[in-house]
Amino acid sequence: MNKERDYFFDNLKAVLIFLVVLGHFLLPIRGDNPLVVVKRLIYVFHMPLFVFISGYFAKKIYKNGQYNFKKILYLLKAYVVFVVAIQIVYAIAGFEKFTEIDFFSQSGAPWYLFAMIVWYLTIPLVRKCKAVPVLLLTVVLALTAGYFKNVGDFLCLSRILVFGPFFYLGYFLEQKTLEKALQPKLQRLVVPCAEAICIFILAYGARLKDSLGMVYENISYYELEEVWKGPMVRLSLMIAAFLISWAIMFFIPRGKTRLSVIGQNTMPVYMLHRILRDILMFAGIYDYLGDWGWIAFFILLGLSAGIVYVLNNSHVVNQVNRILALHTPQLIRNLKRQRAR
């Protein structure tokens, strides 16, 4: 892995941001459409892996007794701007009134930014703790949360608890340990397990709607036919997310690629693609796509790739960073220089 910049994670983030966009464009498709199962498979692992990466790079948030409040303020501003922008689109479409905006309860894409703030704020508390007790505690909290119906979208509490183990796993994981985990001999074990899980989800996903929604839809255990199975279902999903995420990392390039630039600037894509999706949704595009089956999938696949490319343009990155008060001319110059190579 590159000592100056870890292009491995840049490449991985590029793949994940594409899956985030594709997943959100598939989200409005419901019912018996086969694409619903594909969507559920993506949602099993793409955000857990993204959260893991966020935890891995959170080691610098509190260093030498100093807390990086600039990062917290950046996320807070991004969260507020994101929520306001989405509410404006909903208000213009007549779906909701702008006055119904709620900064304390989010079930959509902004939850990740709010959760990041909370996880970052806990780092001074856990930084001196041993990894195993923290990870065990967060897993217990994730499994217990499903028994409480009021643990849901308010303060993004459900996702904070359920995705928490992935964040702290990334935070405590050292680079040497990660490199050992990505050795070829482990690939021969992990990848077949992940493939089997993916095949199972694709084959039986239509029957497991509530179970597969145990994480990303904030479904409590009481939504299941048998409540007592809740912790086992959630734990199974967490293990599935862990194994699929681990398997994906074996195939990510270690060096600099065209994906690297995309992976370095995922925030504009993360914020703006959701707004574009909502505009297309309110324009009625899904009234047609819902009946097109796999043709719709390839249309949304190409659309997602195009959106990732366009929103990663240096001009878009420039404007988003201006809004979030983190615009730096050097960043834009570096982007242009990298694209010119």
mmCIF file of C-alpha atoms in Angstrom:
data_model
loop_
_atom_site.group_PDB
_atom_site.id
_atom_site.type_symbol
_atom_site.label_atom_id
_atom_site.label_comp_id
_atom_site.label_asym_id
_atom_site.label_seq_id
_atom_site.Cartn_x
_atom_site.Cartn_y
_atom_site.Cartn_z
ATOM 1 C CA MET A 1 0.000 0.000 0.000
ATOM 2 C CA ASN A 2 1.256 3.471 -0.919
ATOM 3 C CA LYS A 3 2.950 5.241 2.005
ATOM 4 C CA GLU A 4 2.165 8.733 0.737
ATOM 5 C CA ARG A 5 -1.472 8.041 -0.007
ATOM 6 C CA ASP A 6 -3.401 4.847 0.473
ATOM 7 C CA TYR A 7 -4.857 4.362 -2.991
ATOM 8 C CA PHE A 8 -6.316 1.054 -1.876
ATOM 9 C CA PHE A 9 -8.930 2.862 0.185
ATOM 10 C CA ASP A 10 -9.475 5.494 -2.506
ATOM 11 C CA ASN A 11 -10.273 2.716 -4.972
ATOM 12 C CA LEU A 12 -12.482 0.950 -2.453
ATOM 13 C CA LYS A 13 -14.420 4.135 -1.685
ATOM 14 C CA ALA A 14 -14.946 4.696 -5.407
ATOM 15 C CA VAL A 15 -16.524 1.253 -5.762
ATOM 16 C CA LEU A 16 -18.669 1.824 -2.691
ATOM 17 C CA ILE A 17 -19.913 5.265 -3.683
ATOM 18 C CA PHE A 18 -21.034 3.760 -6.979
ATOM 19 C CA LEU A 19 -22.935 1.073 -5.059
ATOM 20 C CA VAL A 20 -24.455 3.753 -2.814
ATOM 21 C CA VAL A 21 -25.732 5.619 -5.867
ATOM 22 C CA LEU A 22 -26.983 2.447 -7.543
ATOM 23 C CA GLY A 23 -28.643 1.302 -4.325
ATOM 24 C CA HIS A 24 -30.466 4.602 -3.918
ATOM 25 C CA PHE A 25 -31.623 4.545 -7.536
ATOM 26 C CA LEU A 26 -32.925 1.021 -7.019
ATOM 27 C CA LEU A 27 -34.599 1.908 -3.720
ATOM 28 C CA PRO A 28 -37.927 3.219 -5.139
ATOM 29 C CA ILE A 29 -38.448 -0.066 -7.005
ATOM 30 C CA ARG A 30 -40.655 -2.294 -4.886
ATOM 31 C CA GLY A 31 -43.013 -5.233 -5.090
ATOM 32 C CA ASP A 32 -42.142 -8.462 -6.897
ATOM 33 C CA ASN A 33 -39.627 -6.848 -9.217
ATOM 34 C CA PRO A 34 -36.415 -8.971 -9.361
ATOM 35 C CA LEU A 35 -34.358 -5.813 -8.872
ATOM 36 C CA VAL A 36 -35.655 -5.602 -5.310
ATOM 37 C CA VAL A 37 -33.509 -8.607 -4.403
ATOM 38 C CA VAL A 38 -30.438 -7.024 -6.021
ATOM 39 C CA LYS A 39 -31.117 -3.888 -4.002
ATOM 40 C CA ARG A 40 -31.340 -5.886 -0.783
ATOM 41 C CA LEU A 41 -28.042 -7.607 -1.503
ATOM 42 C CA ILE A 42 -26.298 -4.260 -2.028
ATOM 43 C CA TYR A 43 -27.767 -2.896 1.185
ATOM 44 C CA VAL A 44 -26.511 -5.839 3.221
ATOM 45 C CA PHE A 45 -22.877 -4.763 2.900
ATOM 46 C CA HIS A 46 -22.265 -1.430 1.173
ATOM 47 C CA MET A 47 -22.879 0.887 4.135
ATOM 48 C CA PRO A 48 -21.274 -1.421 6.730
ATOM 49 C CA LEU A 49 -18.114 -1.364 4.606
ATOM 50 C CA PHE A 50 -18.313 2.407 4.151
ATOM 51 C CA VAL A 51 -18.716 2.827 7.912
ATOM 52 C CA PHE A 52 -15.739 0.515 8.477
ATOM 53 C CA ILE A 53 -13.570 2.744 6.257
ATOM 54 C CA SER A 54 -14.763 5.823 8.136
ATOM 55 C CA GLY A 55 -13.726 4.204 11.396
ATOM 56 C CA TYR A 56 -10.354 3.213 9.963
ATOM 57 C CA PHE A 57 -9.555 6.835 9.137
ATOM 58 C CA ALA A 58 -11.036 8.196 12.366
ATOM 59 C CA LYS A 59 -7.780 7.565 14.228
ATOM 60 C CA LYS A 60 -6.661 11.126 13.491
ATOM 61 C CA ILE A 61 -9.800 12.762 14.878
ATOM 62 C CA TYR A 62 -8.271 12.817 18.376
ATOM 63 C CA LYS A 63 -4.503 12.955 18.445
ATOM 64 C CA ASN A 64 -1.928 14.165 20.965
ATOM 65 C CA GLY A 65 -4.661 15.287 23.329
ATOM 66 C CA GLN A 66 -6.286 17.515 20.713
ATOM 67 C CA TYR A 67 -9.674 16.993 19.121
ATOM 68 C CA ASN A 68 -10.233 17.820 15.452
ATOM 69 C CA PHE A 69 -13.396 19.887 15.839
ATOM 70 C CA LYS A 70 -13.022 21.162 12.284
ATOM 71 C CA LYS A 71 -14.041 17.736 11.018
ATOM 72 C CA ILE A 72 -17.065 17.680 13.326
ATOM 73 C CA LEU A 73 -18.181 21.119 12.152
ATOM 74 C CA TYR A 74 -17.699 20.049 8.543
ATOM 75 C CA LEU A 75 -19.958 17.026 9.027
ATOM 76 C CA LEU A 76 -22.513 19.075 10.941
ATOM 77 C CA LYS A 77 -22.724 21.661 8.184
ATOM 78 C CA ALA A 78 -22.905 18.939 5.534
ATOM 79 C CA TYR A 79 -25.731 17.286 7.458
ATOM 80 C CA VAL A 80 -27.766 20.490 7.763
ATOM 81 C CA VAL A 81 -27.232 21.427 4.109
ATOM 82 C CA PHE A 82 -28.131 17.900 2.991
ATOM 83 C CA VAL A 83 -31.353 17.763 5.027
ATOM 84 C CA VAL A 84 -32.420 21.234 3.859
ATOM 85 C CA ALA A 85 -31.704 20.427 0.202
ATOM 86 C CA ILE A 86 -33.749 17.227 0.316
ATOM 87 C CA GLN A 87 -36.634 18.988 2.050
ATOM 88 C CA ILE A 88 -36.629 21.728 -0.598
ATOM 89 C CA VAL A 89 -36.988 19.099 -3.329
ATOM 90 C CA TYR A 90 -39.817 17.403 -1.439
ATOM 91 C CA ALA A 91 -41.548 20.753 -0.890
ATOM 92 C CA ILE A 92 -41.287 21.766 -4.553
ATOM 93 C CA ALA A 93 -42.681 18.373 -5.558
ATOM 94 C CA GLY A 94 -45.595 18.913 -3.178
ATOM 95 C CA PHE A 95 -44.764 15.763 -1.260
ATOM 96 C CA GLU A 96 -44.083 17.539 2.039
ATOM 97 C CA LYS A 97 -44.153 21.075 3.359
ATOM 98 C CA PHE A 98 -40.788 22.682 3.981
ATOM 99 C CA THR A 99 -41.914 23.489 7.517
ATOM 100 C CA GLU A 100 -42.090 19.742 8.191
ATOM 101 C CA ILE A 101 -38.298 19.545 8.071
ATOM 102 C CA ASP A 102 -36.902 17.482 10.937
ATOM 103 C CA PHE A 103 -33.209 17.633 11.789
ATOM 104 C CA PHE A 104 -33.552 15.143 14.624
ATOM 105 C CA SER A 105 -35.133 12.237 12.782
ATOM 106 C CA GLN A 106 -33.695 11.008 9.503
ATOM 107 C CA SER A 107 -34.255 7.715 7.726
ATOM 108 C CA GLY A 108 -32.627 8.737 4.449
ATOM 109 C CA ALA A 109 -29.054 9.324 3.301
ATOM 110 C CA PRO A 110 -28.224 12.151 5.781
ATOM 111 C CA TRP A 111 -28.235 9.632 8.645
ATOM 112 C CA TYR A 112 -24.658 8.654 7.821
ATOM 113 C CA LEU A 113 -23.343 12.176 8.417
ATOM 114 C CA PHE A 114 -25.159 12.469 11.741
ATOM 115 C CA ALA A 115 -23.944 9.037 12.822
ATOM 116 C CA MET A 116 -20.377 9.983 11.925
ATOM 117 C CA ILE A 117 -20.590 12.971 14.260
ATOM 118 C CA VAL A 118 -21.768 10.758 17.116
ATOM 119 C CA TRP A 119 -19.134 8.088 16.477
ATOM 120 C CA TYR A 120 -16.390 10.715 16.297
ATOM 121 C CA LEU A 121 -17.511 12.212 19.600
ATOM 122 C CA THR A 122 -17.144 8.828 21.289
ATOM 123 C CA ILE A 123 -13.511 8.378 20.277
ATOM 124 C CA PRO A 124 -12.025 10.143 23.343
ATOM 125 C CA LEU A 125 -13.997 7.642 25.433
ATOM 126 C CA VAL A 126 -12.879 4.495 23.623
ATOM 127 C CA ARG A 127 -9.372 5.373 22.421
ATOM 128 C CA LYS A 128 -7.697 3.991 25.549
ATOM 129 C CA CYS A 129 -9.936 0.945 25.760
ATOM 130 C CA LYS A 130 -9.018 -2.446 24.409
ATOM 131 C CA ALA A 131 -10.588 -3.357 21.103
ATOM 132 C CA VAL A 132 -12.272 -6.633 22.058
ATOM 133 C CA PRO A 133 -14.410 -5.298 24.959
ATOM 134 C CA VAL A 134 -15.527 -2.298 22.880
ATOM 135 C CA LEU A 135 -16.444 -4.465 19.904
ATOM 136 C CA LEU A 136 -18.308 -6.954 22.084
ATOM 137 C CA LEU A 137 -20.213 -4.146 23.794
ATOM 138 C CA THR A 138 -21.211 -2.533 20.497
ATOM 139 C CA VAL A 139 -22.385 -5.871 19.103
ATOM 140 C CA VAL A 140 -24.501 -6.450 22.228
ATOM 141 C CA LEU A 141 -26.002 -2.961 21.884
ATOM 142 C CA ALA A 142 -26.747 -3.588 18.209
ATOM 143 C CA LEU A 143 -28.488 -6.870 18.981
ATOM 144 C CA THR A 144 -30.396 -5.454 21.949
ATOM 145 C CA ALA A 145 -31.619 -2.332 20.131
ATOM 146 C CA GLY A 146 -34.112 -4.329 18.081
ATOM 147 C CA TYR A 147 -36.198 -5.036 21.178
ATOM 148 C CA PHE A 148 -36.978 -1.339 21.654
ATOM 149 C CA LYS A 149 -39.573 0.064 19.266
ATOM 150 C CA ASN A 150 -38.558 3.645 20.053
ATOM 151 C CA VAL A 151 -34.996 3.001 18.860
ATOM 152 C CA GLY A 152 -35.430 4.056 15.260
ATOM 153 C CA ASP A 153 -34.945 7.145 13.133
ATOM 154 C CA PHE A 154 -34.895 9.629 16.023
ATOM 155 C CA LEU A 155 -31.290 10.834 16.336
ATOM 156 C CA CYS A 156 -30.515 8.051 13.834
ATOM 157 C CA LEU A 157 -30.163 5.886 16.925
ATOM 158 C CA SER A 158 -30.939 2.534 15.326
ATOM 159 C CA ARG A 159 -28.307 2.905 12.632
ATOM 160 C CA ILE A 160 -25.774 4.364 15.059
ATOM 161 C CA LEU A 161 -26.088 1.250 17.197
ATOM 162 C CA VAL A 162 -26.397 -1.329 14.419
ATOM 163 C CA PHE A 163 -23.553 0.011 12.279
ATOM 164 C CA GLY A 164 -21.448 0.923 15.308
ATOM 165 C CA PRO A 165 -19.479 -2.357 15.421
ATOM 166 C CA PHE A 166 -18.235 -1.754 11.882
ATOM 167 C CA PHE A 167 -17.041 1.752 12.755
ATOM 168 C CA TYR A 168 -15.133 0.628 15.834
ATOM 169 C CA LEU A 169 -13.736 -2.396 14.012
ATOM 170 C CA GLY A 170 -12.224 0.007 11.504
ATOM 171 C CA TYR A 171 -11.034 2.340 14.244
ATOM 172 C CA PHE A 172 -9.149 -0.342 16.159
ATOM 173 C CA LEU A 173 -7.816 -2.165 13.099
ATOM 174 C CA GLU A 174 -4.150 -1.507 12.380
ATOM 175 C CA GLN A 175 -2.714 -1.473 8.870
ATOM 176 C CA LYS A 176 -0.496 -4.490 9.554
ATOM 177 C CA THR A 177 -3.507 -6.498 10.684
ATOM 178 C CA LEU A 178 -5.435 -5.468 7.590
ATOM 179 C CA GLU A 179 -2.590 -6.535 5.323
ATOM 180 C CA LYS A 180 -2.466 -9.925 7.039
ATOM 181 C CA ALA A 181 -6.234 -10.267 6.600
ATOM 182 C CA LEU A 182 -5.851 -9.725 2.857
ATOM 183 C CA GLN A 183 -3.310 -12.477 2.298
ATOM 184 C CA PRO A 184 -4.059 -14.841 -0.636
ATOM 185 C CA LYS A 185 -4.396 -17.883 1.623
ATOM 186 C CA LEU A 186 -7.338 -16.241 3.405
ATOM 187 C CA GLN A 187 -8.878 -15.213 0.105
ATOM 188 C CA ARG A 188 -9.400 -18.870 -0.771
ATOM 189 C CA LEU A 189 -11.507 -19.229 2.372
ATOM 190 C CA VAL A 190 -13.345 -15.908 2.600
ATOM 191 C CA VAL A 191 -14.381 -15.403 -1.024
ATOM 192 C CA PRO A 192 -16.261 -18.735 -1.402
ATOM 193 C CA CYS A 193 -18.129 -18.020 1.846
ATOM 194 C CA ALA A 194 -19.109 -14.565 0.605
ATOM 195 C CA GLU A 195 -20.161 -15.962 -2.763
ATOM 196 C CA ALA A 196 -22.381 -18.528 -1.049
ATOM 197 C CA ILE A 197 -24.030 -15.777 1.013
ATOM 198 C CA CYS A 198 -24.666 -13.638 -2.079
ATOM 199 C CA ILE A 199 -26.164 -16.580 -3.961
ATOM 200 C CA PHE A 200 -28.405 -17.361 -0.992
ATOM 201 C CA ILE A 201 -29.645 -13.761 -0.785
ATOM 202 C CA LEU A 202 -30.292 -13.580 -4.525
ATOM 203 C CA ALA A 203 -32.130 -16.907 -4.429
ATOM 204 C CA TYR A 204 -34.216 -16.330 -1.313
ATOM 205 C CA GLY A 205 -34.170 -12.558 -0.909
ATOM 206 C CA ALA A 206 -37.773 -12.204 -2.073
ATOM 207 C CA ARG A 207 -38.886 -14.298 0.911
ATOM 208 C CA LEU A 208 -36.689 -12.472 3.402
ATOM 209 C CA LYS A 209 -37.971 -8.915 3.019
ATOM 210 C CA ASP A 210 -38.337 -8.138 6.714
ATOM 211 C CA SER A 211 -35.189 -10.016 7.677
ATOM 212 C CA LEU A 212 -32.988 -8.230 5.140
ATOM 213 C CA GLY A 213 -34.463 -4.908 6.229
ATOM 214 C CA MET A 214 -33.338 -5.526 9.789
ATOM 215 C CA VAL A 215 -30.484 -3.053 9.358
ATOM 216 C CA TYR A 216 -31.060 -0.463 6.684
ATOM 217 C CA GLU A 217 -34.810 -0.010 7.163
ATOM 218 C CA ASN A 218 -34.628 0.243 10.962
ATOM 219 C CA ILE A 219 -37.026 -2.661 11.331
ATOM 220 C CA SER A 220 -37.430 -3.808 14.920
ATOM 221 C CA TYR A 221 -37.701 -7.432 15.936
ATOM 222 C CA TYR A 222 -41.441 -6.997 16.387
ATOM 223 C CA GLU A 223 -41.825 -6.805 12.601
ATOM 224 C CA LEU A 224 -40.791 -10.449 12.367
ATOM 225 C CA GLU A 225 -43.275 -13.266 12.719
ATOM 226 C CA GLU A 226 -41.199 -14.681 15.562
ATOM 227 C CA VAL A 227 -39.648 -11.964 17.707
ATOM 228 C CA TRP A 228 -37.198 -14.304 19.408
ATOM 229 C CA LYS A 229 -35.397 -14.819 16.098
ATOM 230 C CA GLY A 230 -34.562 -11.109 15.869
ATOM 231 C CA PRO A 231 -31.068 -11.141 17.410
ATOM 232 C CA MET A 232 -30.068 -14.189 15.360
ATOM 233 C CA VAL A 233 -31.292 -12.554 12.158
ATOM 234 C CA ARG A 234 -29.456 -9.311 12.885
ATOM 235 C CA LEU A 235 -26.277 -11.112 13.909
ATOM 236 C CA SER A 236 -26.456 -13.218 10.740
ATOM 237 C CA LEU A 237 -26.748 -10.067 8.646
ATOM 238 C CA MET A 238 -23.799 -8.494 10.432
ATOM 239 C CA ILE A 239 -21.697 -11.592 9.772
ATOM 240 C CA ALA A 240 -22.832 -11.590 6.135
ATOM 241 C CA ALA A 241 -21.883 -7.913 5.802
ATOM 242 C CA PHE A 242 -18.499 -8.634 7.386
ATOM 243 C CA LEU A 243 -17.679 -11.549 5.077
ATOM 244 C CA ILE A 244 -18.899 -9.900 1.867
ATOM 245 C CA SER A 245 -16.995 -6.724 2.733
ATOM 246 C CA TRP A 246 -13.861 -8.713 3.485
ATOM 247 C CA ALA A 247 -14.179 -10.598 0.193
ATOM 248 C CA ILE A 248 -14.600 -7.404 -1.831
ATOM 249 C CA MET A 249 -11.375 -5.966 -0.447
ATOM 250 C CA PHE A 250 -9.363 -8.809 -1.993
ATOM 251 C CA PHE A 251 -10.256 -7.532 -5.468
ATOM 252 C CA ILE A 252 -9.549 -3.833 -4.928
ATOM 253 C CA PRO A 253 -6.405 -2.524 -6.697
ATOM 254 C CA ARG A 254 -3.624 -1.420 -4.350
ATOM 255 C CA GLY A 255 -2.100 1.180 -6.646
ATOM 256 C CA LYS A 256 -3.323 4.363 -8.249
ATOM 257 C CA THR A 257 -6.085 3.901 -10.824
ATOM 258 C CA ARG A 258 -8.793 6.003 -12.426
ATOM 259 C CA LEU A 259 -10.951 5.070 -9.468
ATOM 260 C CA SER A 260 -8.558 6.772 -7.064
ATOM 261 C CA VAL A 261 -9.646 10.329 -7.890
ATOM 262 C CA ILE A 262 -13.297 9.374 -7.461
ATOM 263 C CA GLY A 263 -12.561 7.794 -4.101
ATOM 264 C CA GLN A 264 -10.833 10.933 -2.865
ATOM 265 C CA ASN A 265 -13.971 13.030 -3.330
ATOM 266 C CA THR A 266 -17.036 11.025 -2.384
ATOM 267 C CA MET A 267 -18.879 13.714 -0.401
ATOM 268 C CA PRO A 268 -20.242 15.656 -3.422
ATOM 269 C CA VAL A 269 -21.449 12.410 -4.960
ATOM 270 C CA TYR A 270 -23.003 11.249 -1.696
ATOM 271 C CA MET A 271 -24.916 14.480 -1.168
ATOM 272 C CA LEU A 272 -25.978 15.399 -4.686
ATOM 273 C CA HIS A 273 -26.931 12.029 -6.156
ATOM 274 C CA ARG A 274 -29.779 11.630 -3.677
ATOM 275 C CA ILE A 275 -31.237 14.979 -4.757
ATOM 276 C CA LEU A 276 -31.011 13.958 -8.417
ATOM 277 C CA ARG A 277 -32.679 10.643 -7.602
ATOM 278 C CA ASP A 278 -35.542 12.413 -5.854
ATOM 279 C CA ILE A 279 -36.047 14.782 -8.784
ATOM 280 C CA LEU A 280 -36.262 11.855 -11.212
ATOM 281 C CA MET A 281 -38.547 9.989 -8.832
ATOM 282 C CA PHE A 282 -40.982 12.890 -8.544
ATOM 283 C CA ALA A 283 -40.802 13.332 -12.321
ATOM 284 C CA GLY A 284 -42.325 9.859 -12.636
ATOM 285 C CA ILE A 285 -39.413 7.893 -14.087
ATOM 286 C CA TYR A 286 -40.111 4.929 -11.819
ATOM 287 C CA ASP A 287 -43.643 4.628 -13.164
ATOM 288 C CA TYR A 288 -41.992 3.212 -16.272
ATOM 289 C CA LEU A 289 -38.853 1.574 -14.920
ATOM 290 C CA GLY A 290 -40.813 -0.558 -12.490
ATOM 291 C CA ASP A 291 -42.177 -2.609 -15.396
ATOM 292 C CA TRP A 292 -38.950 -2.996 -17.358
ATOM 293 C CA GLY A 293 -37.259 -5.643 -15.216
ATOM 294 C CA TRP A 294 -33.587 -6.180 -15.987
ATOM 295 C CA ILE A 295 -33.628 -3.526 -18.700
ATOM 296 C CA ALA A 296 -34.315 -1.023 -15.927
ATOM 297 C CA PHE A 297 -31.341 -2.397 -14.009
ATOM 298 C CA PHE A 298 -28.918 -1.721 -16.845
ATOM 299 C CA ILE A 299 -30.422 1.726 -17.375
ATOM 300 C CA LEU A 300 -29.946 2.566 -13.695
ATOM 301 C CA LEU A 301 -26.484 0.988 -13.765
ATOM 302 C CA GLY A 302 -25.389 3.307 -16.562
ATOM 303 C CA LEU A 303 -27.161 6.270 -14.995
ATOM 304 C CA SER A 304 -25.418 5.657 -11.666
ATOM 305 C CA ALA A 305 -21.998 5.429 -13.317
ATOM 306 C CA GLY A 306 -22.651 8.634 -15.238
ATOM 307 C CA ILE A 307 -23.784 10.487 -12.128
ATOM 308 C CA VAL A 308 -20.707 9.391 -10.179
ATOM 309 C CA TYR A 309 -18.484 10.624 -13.003
ATOM 310 C CA VAL A 310 -20.253 13.970 -13.419
ATOM 311 C CA LEU A 311 -20.496 14.735 -9.704
ATOM 312 C CA ASN A 312 -16.803 13.960 -9.289
ATOM 313 C CA ASN A 313 -15.941 16.694 -11.757
ATOM 314 C CA SER A 314 -13.521 19.238 -10.302
ATOM 315 C CA HIS A 315 -16.030 22.078 -10.777
ATOM 316 C CA VAL A 316 -18.686 20.215 -8.796
ATOM 317 C CA VAL A 317 -16.185 19.340 -6.067
ATOM 318 C CA ASN A 318 -15.142 22.989 -6.013
ATOM 319 C CA GLN A 319 -18.680 24.276 -5.503
ATOM 320 C CA VAL A 320 -19.618 21.713 -2.859
ATOM 321 C CA ASN A 321 -16.468 22.461 -0.893
ATOM 322 C CA ARG A 322 -17.210 26.173 -1.133
ATOM 323 C CA ILE A 323 -20.616 25.570 0.402
ATOM 324 C CA LEU A 324 -19.105 23.433 3.134
ATOM 325 C CA ALA A 325 -16.352 26.016 3.732
ATOM 326 C CA LEU A 326 -13.572 23.617 2.903
ATOM 327 C CA HIS A 327 -12.690 24.894 -0.546
ATOM 328 C CA THR A 328 -8.972 24.906 -1.209
ATOM 329 C CA PRO A 329 -7.491 25.944 -4.561
ATOM 330 C CA GLN A 330 -4.713 23.390 -4.073
ATOM 331 C CA LEU A 331 -7.274 20.568 -3.922
ATOM 332 C CA ILE A 332 -8.755 21.586 -7.258
ATOM 333 C CA ARG A 333 -5.321 21.965 -8.846
ATOM 334 C CA ASN A 334 -4.431 18.467 -7.672
ATOM 335 C CA LEU A 335 -7.667 17.095 -9.101
ATOM 336 C CA LYS A 336 -7.035 18.665 -12.496
ATOM 337 C CA ARG A 337 -3.416 17.476 -12.485
ATOM 338 C CA GLN A 338 -4.474 13.907 -11.675
ATOM 339 C CA ARG A 339 -7.131 13.865 -14.397
ATOM 340 C CA ALA A 340 -4.611 15.149 -16.933
ATOM 341 C CA ARG A 341 -2.291 12.183 -16.326
#
